[in-house]
Coordinates of N, CA and C and ligand atoms in Angstrom, one line a residue:
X1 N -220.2 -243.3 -44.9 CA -219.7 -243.4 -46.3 C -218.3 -242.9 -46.5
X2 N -217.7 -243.6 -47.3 CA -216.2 -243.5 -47.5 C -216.1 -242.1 -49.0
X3 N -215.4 -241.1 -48.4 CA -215.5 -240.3 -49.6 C -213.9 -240.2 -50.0
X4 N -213.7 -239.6 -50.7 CA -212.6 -239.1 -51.0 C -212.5 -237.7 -51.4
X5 N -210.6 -237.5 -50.4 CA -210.2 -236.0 -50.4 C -208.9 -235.6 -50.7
X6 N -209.0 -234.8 -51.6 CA -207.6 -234.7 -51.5 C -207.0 -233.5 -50.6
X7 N -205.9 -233.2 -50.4 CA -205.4 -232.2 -49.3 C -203.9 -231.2 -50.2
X8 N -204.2 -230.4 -51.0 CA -203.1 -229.8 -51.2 C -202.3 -228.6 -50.4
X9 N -201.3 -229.0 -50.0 CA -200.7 -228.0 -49.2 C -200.9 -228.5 -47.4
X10 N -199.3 -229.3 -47.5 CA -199.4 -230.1 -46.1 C -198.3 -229.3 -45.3
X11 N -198.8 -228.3 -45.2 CA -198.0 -227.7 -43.8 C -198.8 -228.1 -42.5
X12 N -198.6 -227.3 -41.6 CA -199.3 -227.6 -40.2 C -200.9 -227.5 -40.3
X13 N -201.7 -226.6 -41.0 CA -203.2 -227.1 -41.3 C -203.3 -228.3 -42.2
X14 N -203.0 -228.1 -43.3 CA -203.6 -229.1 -44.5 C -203.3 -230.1 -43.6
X15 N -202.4 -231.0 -43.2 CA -201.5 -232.0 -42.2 C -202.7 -232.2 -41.4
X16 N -202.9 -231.4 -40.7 CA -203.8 -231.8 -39.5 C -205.5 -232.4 -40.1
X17 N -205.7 -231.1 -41.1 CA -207.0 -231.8 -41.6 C -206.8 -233.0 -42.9
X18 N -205.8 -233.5 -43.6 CA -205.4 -234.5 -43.9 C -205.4 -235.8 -43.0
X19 N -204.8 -235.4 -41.6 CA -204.7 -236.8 -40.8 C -205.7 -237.1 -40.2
X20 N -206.6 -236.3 -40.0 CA -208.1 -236.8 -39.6 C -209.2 -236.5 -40.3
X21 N -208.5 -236.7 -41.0 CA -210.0 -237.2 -42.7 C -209.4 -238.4 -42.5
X22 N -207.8 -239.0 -42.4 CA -207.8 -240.4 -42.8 C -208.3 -241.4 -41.5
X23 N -207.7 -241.0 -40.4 CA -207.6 -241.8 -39.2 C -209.3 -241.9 -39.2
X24 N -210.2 -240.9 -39.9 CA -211.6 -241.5 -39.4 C -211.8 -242.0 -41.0
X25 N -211.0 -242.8 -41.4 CA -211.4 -244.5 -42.7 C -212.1 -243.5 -44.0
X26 N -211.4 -242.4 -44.3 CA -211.4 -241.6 -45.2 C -210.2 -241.8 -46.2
X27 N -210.5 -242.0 -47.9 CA -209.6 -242.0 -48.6 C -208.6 -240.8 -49.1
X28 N -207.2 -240.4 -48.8 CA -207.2 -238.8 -48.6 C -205.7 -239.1 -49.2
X29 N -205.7 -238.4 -49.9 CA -204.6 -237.9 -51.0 C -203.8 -236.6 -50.5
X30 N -202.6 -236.9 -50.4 CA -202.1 -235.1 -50.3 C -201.1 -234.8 -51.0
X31 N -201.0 -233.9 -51.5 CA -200.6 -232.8 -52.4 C -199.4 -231.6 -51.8
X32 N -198.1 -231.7 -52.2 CA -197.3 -230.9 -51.9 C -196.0 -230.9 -52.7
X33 N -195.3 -229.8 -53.4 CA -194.8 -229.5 -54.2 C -193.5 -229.8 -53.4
X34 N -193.1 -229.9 -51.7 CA -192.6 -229.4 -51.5 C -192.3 -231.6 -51.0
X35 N -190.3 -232.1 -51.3 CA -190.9 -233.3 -51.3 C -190.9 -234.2 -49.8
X36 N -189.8 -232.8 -48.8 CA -189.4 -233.1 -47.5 C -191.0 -233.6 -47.0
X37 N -192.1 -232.9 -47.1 CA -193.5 -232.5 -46.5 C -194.0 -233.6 -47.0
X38 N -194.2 -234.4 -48.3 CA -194.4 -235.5 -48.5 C -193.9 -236.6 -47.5
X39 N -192.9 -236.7 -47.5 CA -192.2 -237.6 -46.8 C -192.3 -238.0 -45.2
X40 N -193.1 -236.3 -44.7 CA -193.1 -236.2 -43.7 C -194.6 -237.0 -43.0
X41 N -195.8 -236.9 -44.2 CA -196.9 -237.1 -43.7 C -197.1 -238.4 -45.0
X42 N -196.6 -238.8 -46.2 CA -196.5 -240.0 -46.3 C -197.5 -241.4 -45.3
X43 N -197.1 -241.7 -43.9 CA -197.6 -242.8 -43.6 C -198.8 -242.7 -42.7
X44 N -199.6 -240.9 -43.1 CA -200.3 -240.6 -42.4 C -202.0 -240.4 -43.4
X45 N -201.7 -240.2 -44.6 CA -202.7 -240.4 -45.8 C -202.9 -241.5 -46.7
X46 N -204.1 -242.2 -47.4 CA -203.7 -243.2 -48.6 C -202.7 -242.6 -49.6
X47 N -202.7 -241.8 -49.9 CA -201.2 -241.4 -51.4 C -201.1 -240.0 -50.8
X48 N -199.2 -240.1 -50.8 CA -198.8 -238.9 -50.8 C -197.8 -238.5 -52.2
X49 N -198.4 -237.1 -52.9 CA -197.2 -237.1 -54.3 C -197.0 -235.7 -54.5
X50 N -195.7 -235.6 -54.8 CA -195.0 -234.2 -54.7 C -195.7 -233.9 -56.3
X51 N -196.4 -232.6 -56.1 CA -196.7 -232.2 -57.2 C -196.8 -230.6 -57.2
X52 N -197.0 -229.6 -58.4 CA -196.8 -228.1 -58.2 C -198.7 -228.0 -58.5
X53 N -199.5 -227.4 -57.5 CA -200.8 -227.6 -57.8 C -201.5 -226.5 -58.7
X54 N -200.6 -225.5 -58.9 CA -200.9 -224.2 -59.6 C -200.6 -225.2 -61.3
X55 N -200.1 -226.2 -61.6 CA -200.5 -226.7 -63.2 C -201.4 -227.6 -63.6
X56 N -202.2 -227.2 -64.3 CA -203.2 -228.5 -64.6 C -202.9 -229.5 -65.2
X57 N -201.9 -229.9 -65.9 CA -201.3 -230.8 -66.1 C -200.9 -232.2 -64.9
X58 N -200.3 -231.5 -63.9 CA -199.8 -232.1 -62.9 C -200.9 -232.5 -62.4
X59 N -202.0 -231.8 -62.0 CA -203.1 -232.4 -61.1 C -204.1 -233.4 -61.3
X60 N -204.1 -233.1 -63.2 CA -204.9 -234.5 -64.4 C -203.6 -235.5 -64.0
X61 N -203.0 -235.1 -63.8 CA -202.0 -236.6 -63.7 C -202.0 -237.3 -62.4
X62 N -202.6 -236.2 -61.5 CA -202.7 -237.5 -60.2 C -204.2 -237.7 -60.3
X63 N -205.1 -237.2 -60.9 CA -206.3 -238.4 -61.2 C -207.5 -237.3 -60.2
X64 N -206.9 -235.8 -60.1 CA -207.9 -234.9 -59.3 C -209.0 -235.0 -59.5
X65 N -209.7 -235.3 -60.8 CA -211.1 -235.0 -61.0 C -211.6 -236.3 -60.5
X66 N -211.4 -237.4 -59.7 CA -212.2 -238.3 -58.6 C -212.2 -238.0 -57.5
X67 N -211.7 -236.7 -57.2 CA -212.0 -236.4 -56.0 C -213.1 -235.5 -55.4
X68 N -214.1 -236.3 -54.8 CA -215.2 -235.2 -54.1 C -215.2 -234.1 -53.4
X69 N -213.9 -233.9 -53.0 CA -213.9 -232.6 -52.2 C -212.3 -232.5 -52.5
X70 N -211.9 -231.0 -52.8 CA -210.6 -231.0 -52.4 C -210.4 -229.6 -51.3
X71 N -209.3 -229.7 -50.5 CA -209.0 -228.2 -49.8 C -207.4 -228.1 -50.0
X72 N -207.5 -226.4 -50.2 CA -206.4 -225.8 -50.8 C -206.1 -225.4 -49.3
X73 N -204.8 -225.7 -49.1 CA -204.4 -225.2 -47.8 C -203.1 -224.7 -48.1
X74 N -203.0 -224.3 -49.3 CA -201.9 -223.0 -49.3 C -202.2 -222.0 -48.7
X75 N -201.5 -221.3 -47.4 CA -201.1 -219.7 -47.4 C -200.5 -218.8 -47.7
X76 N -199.4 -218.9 -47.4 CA -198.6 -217.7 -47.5 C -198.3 -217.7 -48.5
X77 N -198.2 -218.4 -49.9 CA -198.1 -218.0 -51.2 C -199.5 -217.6 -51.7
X78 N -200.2 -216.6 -52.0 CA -201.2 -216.2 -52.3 C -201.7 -216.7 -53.7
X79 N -201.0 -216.3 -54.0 CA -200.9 -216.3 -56.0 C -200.7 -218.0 -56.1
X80 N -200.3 -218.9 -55.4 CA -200.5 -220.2 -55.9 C -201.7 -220.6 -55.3
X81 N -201.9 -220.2 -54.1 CA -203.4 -221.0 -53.8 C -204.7 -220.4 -55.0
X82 N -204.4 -218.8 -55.4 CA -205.4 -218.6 -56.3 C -205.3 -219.2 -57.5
X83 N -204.2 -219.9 -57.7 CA -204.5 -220.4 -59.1 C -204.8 -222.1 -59.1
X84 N -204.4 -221.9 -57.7 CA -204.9 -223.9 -57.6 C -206.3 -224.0 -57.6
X85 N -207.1 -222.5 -57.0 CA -208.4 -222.6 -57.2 C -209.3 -222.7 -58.1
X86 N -208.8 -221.6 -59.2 CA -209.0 -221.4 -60.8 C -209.1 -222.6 -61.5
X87 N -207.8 -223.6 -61.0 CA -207.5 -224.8 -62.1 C -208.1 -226.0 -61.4
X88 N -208.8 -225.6 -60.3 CA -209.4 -227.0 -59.8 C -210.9 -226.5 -60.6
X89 N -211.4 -225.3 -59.9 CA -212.8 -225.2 -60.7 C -212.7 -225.5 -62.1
X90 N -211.8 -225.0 -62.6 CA -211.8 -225.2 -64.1 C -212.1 -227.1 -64.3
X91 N -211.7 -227.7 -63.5 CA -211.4 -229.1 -64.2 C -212.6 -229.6 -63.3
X92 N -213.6 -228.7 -63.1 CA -214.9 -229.3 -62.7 C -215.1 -229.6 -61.0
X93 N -214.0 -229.3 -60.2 CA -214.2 -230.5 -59.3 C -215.0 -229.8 -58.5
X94 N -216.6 -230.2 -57.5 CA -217.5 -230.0 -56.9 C -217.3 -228.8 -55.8
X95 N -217.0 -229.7 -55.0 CA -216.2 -229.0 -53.6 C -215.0 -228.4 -53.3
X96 N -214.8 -227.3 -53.4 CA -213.3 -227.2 -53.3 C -213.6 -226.0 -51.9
X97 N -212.4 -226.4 -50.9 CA -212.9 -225.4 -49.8 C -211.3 -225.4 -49.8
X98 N -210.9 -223.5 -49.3 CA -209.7 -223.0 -49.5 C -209.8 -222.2 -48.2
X99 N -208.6 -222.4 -48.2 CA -207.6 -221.1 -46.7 C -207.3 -220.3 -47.1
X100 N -208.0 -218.9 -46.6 CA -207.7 -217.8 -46.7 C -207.0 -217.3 -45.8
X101 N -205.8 -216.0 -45.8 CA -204.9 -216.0 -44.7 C -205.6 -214.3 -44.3
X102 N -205.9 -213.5 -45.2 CA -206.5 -212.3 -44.7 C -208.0 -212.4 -45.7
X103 N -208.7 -211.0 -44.9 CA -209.7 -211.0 -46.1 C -209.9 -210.7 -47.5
X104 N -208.7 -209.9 -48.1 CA -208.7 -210.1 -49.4 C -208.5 -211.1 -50.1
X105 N -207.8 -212.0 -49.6 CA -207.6 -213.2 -50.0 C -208.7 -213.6 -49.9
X106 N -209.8 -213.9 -49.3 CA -210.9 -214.3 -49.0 C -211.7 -214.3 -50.3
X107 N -211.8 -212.6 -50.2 CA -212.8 -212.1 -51.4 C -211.9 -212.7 -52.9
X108 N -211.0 -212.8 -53.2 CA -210.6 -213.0 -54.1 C -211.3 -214.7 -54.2
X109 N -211.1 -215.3 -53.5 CA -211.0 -217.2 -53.5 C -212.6 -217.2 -53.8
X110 N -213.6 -216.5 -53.4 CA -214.6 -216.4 -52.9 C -215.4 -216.2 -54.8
X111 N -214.9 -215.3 -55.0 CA -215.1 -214.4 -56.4 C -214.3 -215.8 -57.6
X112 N -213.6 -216.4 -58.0 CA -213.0 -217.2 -58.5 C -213.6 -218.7 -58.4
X113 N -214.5 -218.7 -57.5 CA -215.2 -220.0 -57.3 C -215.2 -221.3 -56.2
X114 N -214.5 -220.4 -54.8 CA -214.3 -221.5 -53.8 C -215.9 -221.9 -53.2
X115 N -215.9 -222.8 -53.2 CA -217.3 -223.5 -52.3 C -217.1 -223.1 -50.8
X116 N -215.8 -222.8 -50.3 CA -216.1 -222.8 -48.7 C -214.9 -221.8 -48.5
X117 N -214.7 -221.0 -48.0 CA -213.5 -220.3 -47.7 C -213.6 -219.9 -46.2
X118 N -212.3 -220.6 -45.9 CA -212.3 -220.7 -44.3 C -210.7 -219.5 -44.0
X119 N -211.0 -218.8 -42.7 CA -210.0 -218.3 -42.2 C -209.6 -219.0 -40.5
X120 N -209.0 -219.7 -40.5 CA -208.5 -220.8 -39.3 C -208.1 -219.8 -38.2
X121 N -206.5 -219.0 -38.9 CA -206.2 -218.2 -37.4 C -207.6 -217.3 -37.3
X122 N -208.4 -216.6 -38.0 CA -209.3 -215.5 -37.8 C -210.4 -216.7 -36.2
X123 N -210.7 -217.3 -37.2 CA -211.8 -218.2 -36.3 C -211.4 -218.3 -34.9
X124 N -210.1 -219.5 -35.4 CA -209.7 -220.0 -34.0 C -209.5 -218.6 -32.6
X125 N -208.9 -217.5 -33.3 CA -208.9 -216.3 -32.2 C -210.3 -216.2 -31.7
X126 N -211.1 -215.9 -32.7 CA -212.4 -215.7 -32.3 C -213.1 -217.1 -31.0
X127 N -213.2 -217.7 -31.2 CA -213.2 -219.1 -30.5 C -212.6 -219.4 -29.3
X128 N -211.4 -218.6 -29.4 CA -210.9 -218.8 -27.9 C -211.5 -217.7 -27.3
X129 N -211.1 -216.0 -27.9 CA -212.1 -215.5 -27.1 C -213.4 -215.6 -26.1
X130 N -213.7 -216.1 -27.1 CA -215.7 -216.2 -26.7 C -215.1 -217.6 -25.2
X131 N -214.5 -218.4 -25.2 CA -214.4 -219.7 -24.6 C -213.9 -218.5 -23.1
X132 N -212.7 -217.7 -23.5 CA -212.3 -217.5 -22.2 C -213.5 -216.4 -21.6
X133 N -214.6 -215.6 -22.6 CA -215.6 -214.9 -22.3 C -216.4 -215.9 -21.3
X134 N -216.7 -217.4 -21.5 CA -217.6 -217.9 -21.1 C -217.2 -219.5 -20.6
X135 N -216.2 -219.4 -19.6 CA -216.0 -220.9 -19.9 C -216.2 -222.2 -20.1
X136 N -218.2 -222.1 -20.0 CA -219.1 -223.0 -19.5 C -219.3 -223.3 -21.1
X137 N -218.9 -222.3 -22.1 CA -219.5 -222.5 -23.7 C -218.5 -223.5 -24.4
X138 N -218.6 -224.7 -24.9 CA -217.6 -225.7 -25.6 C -217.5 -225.5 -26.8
X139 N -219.1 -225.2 -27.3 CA -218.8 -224.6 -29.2 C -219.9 -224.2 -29.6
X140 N -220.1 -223.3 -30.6 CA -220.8 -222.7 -31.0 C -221.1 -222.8 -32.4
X141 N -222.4 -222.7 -33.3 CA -222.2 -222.2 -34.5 C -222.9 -221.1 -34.3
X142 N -222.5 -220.0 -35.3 CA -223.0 -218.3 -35.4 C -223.9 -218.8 -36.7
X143 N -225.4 -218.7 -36.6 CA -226.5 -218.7 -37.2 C -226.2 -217.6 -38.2
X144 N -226.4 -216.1 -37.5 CA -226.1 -214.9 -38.1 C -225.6 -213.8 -36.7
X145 N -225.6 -212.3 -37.7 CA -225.1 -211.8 -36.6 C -225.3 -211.9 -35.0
X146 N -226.4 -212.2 -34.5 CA -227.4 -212.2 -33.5 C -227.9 -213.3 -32.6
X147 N -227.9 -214.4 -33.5 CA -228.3 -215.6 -32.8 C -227.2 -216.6 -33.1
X148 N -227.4 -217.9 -32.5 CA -226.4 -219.0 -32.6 C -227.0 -220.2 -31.7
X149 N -226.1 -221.4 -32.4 CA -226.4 -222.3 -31.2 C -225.2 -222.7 -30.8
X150 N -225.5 -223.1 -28.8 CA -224.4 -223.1 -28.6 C -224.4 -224.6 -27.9
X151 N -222.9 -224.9 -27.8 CA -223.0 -226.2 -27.1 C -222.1 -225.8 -25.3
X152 N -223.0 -225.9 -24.7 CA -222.3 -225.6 -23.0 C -222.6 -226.6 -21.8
X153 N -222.1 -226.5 -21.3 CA -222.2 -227.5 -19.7 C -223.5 -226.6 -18.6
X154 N -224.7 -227.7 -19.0 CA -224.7 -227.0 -17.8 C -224.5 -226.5 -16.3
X155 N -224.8 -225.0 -16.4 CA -224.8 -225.1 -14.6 C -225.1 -225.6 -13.9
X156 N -224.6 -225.9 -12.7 CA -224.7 -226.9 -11.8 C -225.7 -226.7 -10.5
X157 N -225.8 -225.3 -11.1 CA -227.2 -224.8 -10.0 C -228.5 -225.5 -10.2
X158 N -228.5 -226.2 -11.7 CA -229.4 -226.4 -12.3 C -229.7 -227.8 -12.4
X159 N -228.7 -228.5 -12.2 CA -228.9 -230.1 -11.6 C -230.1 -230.5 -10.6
X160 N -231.3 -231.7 -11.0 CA -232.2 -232.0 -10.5 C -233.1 -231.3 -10.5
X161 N -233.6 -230.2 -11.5 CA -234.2 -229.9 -11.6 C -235.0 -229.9 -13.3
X162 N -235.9 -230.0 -13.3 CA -236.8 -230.2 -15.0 C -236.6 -229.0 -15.5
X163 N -236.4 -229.3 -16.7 CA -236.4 -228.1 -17.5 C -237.4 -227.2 -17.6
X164 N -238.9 -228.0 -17.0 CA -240.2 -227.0 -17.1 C -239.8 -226.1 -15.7
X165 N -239.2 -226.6 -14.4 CA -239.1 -225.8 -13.5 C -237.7 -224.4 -14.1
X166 N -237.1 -225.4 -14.5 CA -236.4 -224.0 -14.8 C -236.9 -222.9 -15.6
X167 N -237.7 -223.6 -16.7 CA -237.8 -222.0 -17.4 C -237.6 -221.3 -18.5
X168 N -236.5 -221.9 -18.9 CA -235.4 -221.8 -20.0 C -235.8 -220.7 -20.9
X169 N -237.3 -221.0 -21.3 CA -237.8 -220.8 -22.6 C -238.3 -219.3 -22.1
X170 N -239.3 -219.1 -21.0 CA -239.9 -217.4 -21.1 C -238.6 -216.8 -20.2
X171 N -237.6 -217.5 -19.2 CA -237.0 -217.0 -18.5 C -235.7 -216.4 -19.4
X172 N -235.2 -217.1 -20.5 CA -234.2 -216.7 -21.0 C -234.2 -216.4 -22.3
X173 N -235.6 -217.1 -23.0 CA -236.2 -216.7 -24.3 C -235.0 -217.8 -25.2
X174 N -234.6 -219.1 -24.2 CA -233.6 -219.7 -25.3 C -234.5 -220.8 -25.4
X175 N -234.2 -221.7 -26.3 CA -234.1 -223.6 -26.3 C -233.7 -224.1 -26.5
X176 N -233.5 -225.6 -25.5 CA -232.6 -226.4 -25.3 C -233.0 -227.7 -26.3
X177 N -232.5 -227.7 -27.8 CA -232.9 -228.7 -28.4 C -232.1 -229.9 -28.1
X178 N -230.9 -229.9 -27.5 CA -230.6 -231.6 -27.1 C -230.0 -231.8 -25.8
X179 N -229.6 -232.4 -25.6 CA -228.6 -232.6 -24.4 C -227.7 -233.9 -24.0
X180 N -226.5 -233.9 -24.2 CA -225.3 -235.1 -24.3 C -225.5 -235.0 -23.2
X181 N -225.6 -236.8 -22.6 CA -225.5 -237.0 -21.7 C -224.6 -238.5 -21.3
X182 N -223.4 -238.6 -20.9 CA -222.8 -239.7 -20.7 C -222.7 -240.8 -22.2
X183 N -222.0 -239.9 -22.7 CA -222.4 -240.7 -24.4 C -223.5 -240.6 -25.3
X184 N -224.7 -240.5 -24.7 CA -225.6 -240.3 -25.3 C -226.1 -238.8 -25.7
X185 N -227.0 -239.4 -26.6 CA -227.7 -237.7 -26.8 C -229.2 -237.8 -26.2
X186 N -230.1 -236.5 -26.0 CA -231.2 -236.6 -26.0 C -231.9 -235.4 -26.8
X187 N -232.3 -235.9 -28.2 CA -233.0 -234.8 -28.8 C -234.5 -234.2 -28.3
X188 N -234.8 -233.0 -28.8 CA -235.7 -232.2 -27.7 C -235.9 -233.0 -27.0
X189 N -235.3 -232.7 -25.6 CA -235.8 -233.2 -24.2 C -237.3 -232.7 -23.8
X190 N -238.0 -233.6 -23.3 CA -239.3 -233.1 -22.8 C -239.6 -231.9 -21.7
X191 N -240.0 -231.2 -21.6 CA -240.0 -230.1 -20.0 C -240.4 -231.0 -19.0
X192 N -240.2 -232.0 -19.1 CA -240.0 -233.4 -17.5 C -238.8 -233.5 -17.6
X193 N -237.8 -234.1 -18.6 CA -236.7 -234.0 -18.3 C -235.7 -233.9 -17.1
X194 N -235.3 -234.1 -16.6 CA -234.5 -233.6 -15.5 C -233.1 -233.5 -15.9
X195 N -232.5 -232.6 -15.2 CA -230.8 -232.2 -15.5 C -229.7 -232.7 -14.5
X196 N -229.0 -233.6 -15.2 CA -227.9 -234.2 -14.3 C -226.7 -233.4 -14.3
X197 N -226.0 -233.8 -13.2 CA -224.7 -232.9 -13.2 C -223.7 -233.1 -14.0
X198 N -223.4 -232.6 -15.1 CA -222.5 -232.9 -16.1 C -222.9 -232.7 -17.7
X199 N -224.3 -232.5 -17.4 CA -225.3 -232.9 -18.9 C -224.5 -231.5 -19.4
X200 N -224.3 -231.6 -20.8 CA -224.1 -230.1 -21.9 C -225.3 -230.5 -22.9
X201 N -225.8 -228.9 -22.4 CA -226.9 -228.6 -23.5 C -226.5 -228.1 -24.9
X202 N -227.4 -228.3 -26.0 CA -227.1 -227.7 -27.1 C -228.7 -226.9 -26.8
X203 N -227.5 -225.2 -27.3 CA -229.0 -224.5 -27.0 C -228.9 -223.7 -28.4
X204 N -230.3 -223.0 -28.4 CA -230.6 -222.1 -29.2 C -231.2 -220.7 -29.3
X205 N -230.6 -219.5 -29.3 CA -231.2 -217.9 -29.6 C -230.1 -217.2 -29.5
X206 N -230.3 -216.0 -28.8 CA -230.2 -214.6 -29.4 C -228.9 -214.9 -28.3
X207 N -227.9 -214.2 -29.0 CA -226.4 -214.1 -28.4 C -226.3 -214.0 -26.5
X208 N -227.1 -212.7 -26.7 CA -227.1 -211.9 -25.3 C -227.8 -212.9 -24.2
X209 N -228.8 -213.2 -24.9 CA -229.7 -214.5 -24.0 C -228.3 -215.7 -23.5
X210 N -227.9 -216.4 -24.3 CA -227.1 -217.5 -24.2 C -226.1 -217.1 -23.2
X211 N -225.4 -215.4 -22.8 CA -224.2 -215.2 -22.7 C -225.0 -215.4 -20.9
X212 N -225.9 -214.6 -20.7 CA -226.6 -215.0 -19.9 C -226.8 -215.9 -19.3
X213 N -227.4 -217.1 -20.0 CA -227.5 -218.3 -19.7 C -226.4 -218.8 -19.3
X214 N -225.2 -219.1 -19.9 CA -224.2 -219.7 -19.6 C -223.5 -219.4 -18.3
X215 N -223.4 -218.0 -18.0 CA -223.1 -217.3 -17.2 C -223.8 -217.5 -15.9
X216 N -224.5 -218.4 -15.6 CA -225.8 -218.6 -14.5 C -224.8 -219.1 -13.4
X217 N -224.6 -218.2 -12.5 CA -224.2 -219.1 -11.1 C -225.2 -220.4 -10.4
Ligands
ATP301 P1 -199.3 -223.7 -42.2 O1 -199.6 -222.4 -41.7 O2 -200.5 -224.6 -42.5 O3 -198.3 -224.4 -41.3 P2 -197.1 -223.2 -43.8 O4 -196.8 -221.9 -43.2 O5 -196.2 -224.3 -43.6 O6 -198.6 -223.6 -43.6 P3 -198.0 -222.4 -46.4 O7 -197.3 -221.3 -47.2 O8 -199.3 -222.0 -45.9 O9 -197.0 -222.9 -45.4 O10 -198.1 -223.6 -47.4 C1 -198.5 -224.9 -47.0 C2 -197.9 -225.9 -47.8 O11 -198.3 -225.7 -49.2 C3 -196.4 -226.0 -47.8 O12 -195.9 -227.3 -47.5 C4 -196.0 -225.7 -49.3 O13 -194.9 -226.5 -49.8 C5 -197.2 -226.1 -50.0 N1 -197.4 -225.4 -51.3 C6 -197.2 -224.1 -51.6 N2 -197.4 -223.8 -52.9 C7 -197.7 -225.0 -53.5 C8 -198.0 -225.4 -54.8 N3 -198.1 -224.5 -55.8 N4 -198.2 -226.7 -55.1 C9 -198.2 -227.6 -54.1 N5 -197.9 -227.3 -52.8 C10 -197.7 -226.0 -52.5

C-alpha cells in the first residue's frame, strides 16, 4: 500500500530515509528550510519545498495534515525540532517519529507527543558493537532487557543436520522460528528440517543463550 510521508529536515539522515521511502513507490515529501538541501535531493522525493517547519502556517500551507506519517529529522537545532513536534501534534497528525541527538532530547520529544523517538548514532554504535561481538549476528530486535530475536547465519558445523538432532531448544533453551533460505523463507521449520550451508536463522530467547549460539564453532 502506497502511504504517504513527509521528511522534514534533509541532511544526511532525513535524505537517506526520504530516498528510500521513495525508491520503494512511496509518496514522500521533504521539508527543508534550508533551499541548497532542497535542491540537492529535489529529483530524489515526489515534492521537495523550502519551508521553516517550527511555523504552522508554513506547514498548513504545504497540505501537512495528509500526511500519515511524518519524521522530524532535525538535530542539531534542538529548539526547532521541539517545536516542529508541538506543531505537528498540534495540527493532529497520527505518526510523527523524531530524532533525538542525546537523551534529554529524547525525554523532551517523548513528553510533547512523539509517536517514535529514535536515536540513530546511539543505535547504530550499539549495532556495530554487538556485530563485531558476534559476527555470525546480521540483526537483531531487543524484545526487552534480556531477551531478543536475532537474525544470524548459521554455523556451519551445523549444516546437514535436523534441527531435532541438534537440539536448539533444551540445548540452548532458544527457538528457531524461521529460516531464509536462498530467497525464500521458512516459517517454524519442522524438527525434520534440515540445515543448509548458508541458511540464517531468525531465532528467539535470552541474550546469553543466543551469544552462545551464535558463537558455536
Ligand atoms: P544529519 O546529521 O542528518 O546530516 P545535519 O547535521 O546536516 O543532519 P541537522 O541540524 O541535524 O543537520 O538538520 C538537518 C536538516 O534540517 C538541515 O538540512 C537543516 O536545514 C534542516 N532544518 C533545521 N531546522 C529546520 C526548520 N526549522 N525547518 C526546516 N528545516 C530545518
Amino acid at each position: 500500500m502506497i502511504k504517504e510521508y513527509a521528511v522534514i529536515g534533509l541532511g544526511r539522515f532525513g535524505s537517506s530515509v526520504a530516498h528510500t521511502l521513495f525508491e520503494a513507490g512511496n509518496d514522500v515529501l521533504g521539508i527543508d528550510m534550508n533551499e541548497e538541501r532542497i535542491e540537492d535531493n529535489k529529483e530524489c522525493v515526489t515534492h521537495a519545498v523550502v519551508a521553516d517547519s517550527t511555523e504552522e502556517t508554513a506547514l498548513k500551507a504545504v497540505g501537512i495534515r495528509n500526511f500519515d506519517c511524518v519524521i522530524v529529522a532535525i538535530g542539531d537545532d534542538i529548539q526547532a525540532s521541539i517545536l516542529t513536534v508541538m506543531v505537528l501534534k498540534d495540527l493532529g497528525i497520527k505518526q510523527v517519529v523524531a530524532k533525538a541527538i542525546n537523551k534529554r532530547h529524547g525525554q523532551v520529544l517523548n513528553k510533547i507527543g512523539a509517536d517514535l523517538v529514535i536515536f540513530p548514532e546511539r543505535d547504530m554504535g550499539e549495532r556495530l558493537a554487538h556485530h563485531l561481538m558476534s559476527p555470525n549476528v546480521l540483526n537483531f530486535i531487543e524484545l526487552s532487557e534480556d531477551y531478543s530475536v536475532e537474525e544470524m547465519k548459521a554455523p556451519s558445523c551445523m549444516a546437514g543436520k535436523s534441527l531435532r538432532e541438534l537440539d536448539v531448544r533444551a540445548r540452548f533453551n532458544l527457538s528457531v522460528i524461521a529460516i531464509h533460505r536462498n530467497g525464500d523463507i521458512i516459517i517454524s521449520p519442522s524438527p525434520d528440517q534440515d540445515v543448509h550451508e548458508g541458511d540464517i536463522f531468525v531465532v528467539i530467547g535470552k541474550n546469553e543463550d543466543l551469544k552462545r549460539f551464535a558463537n558455536m564453532e
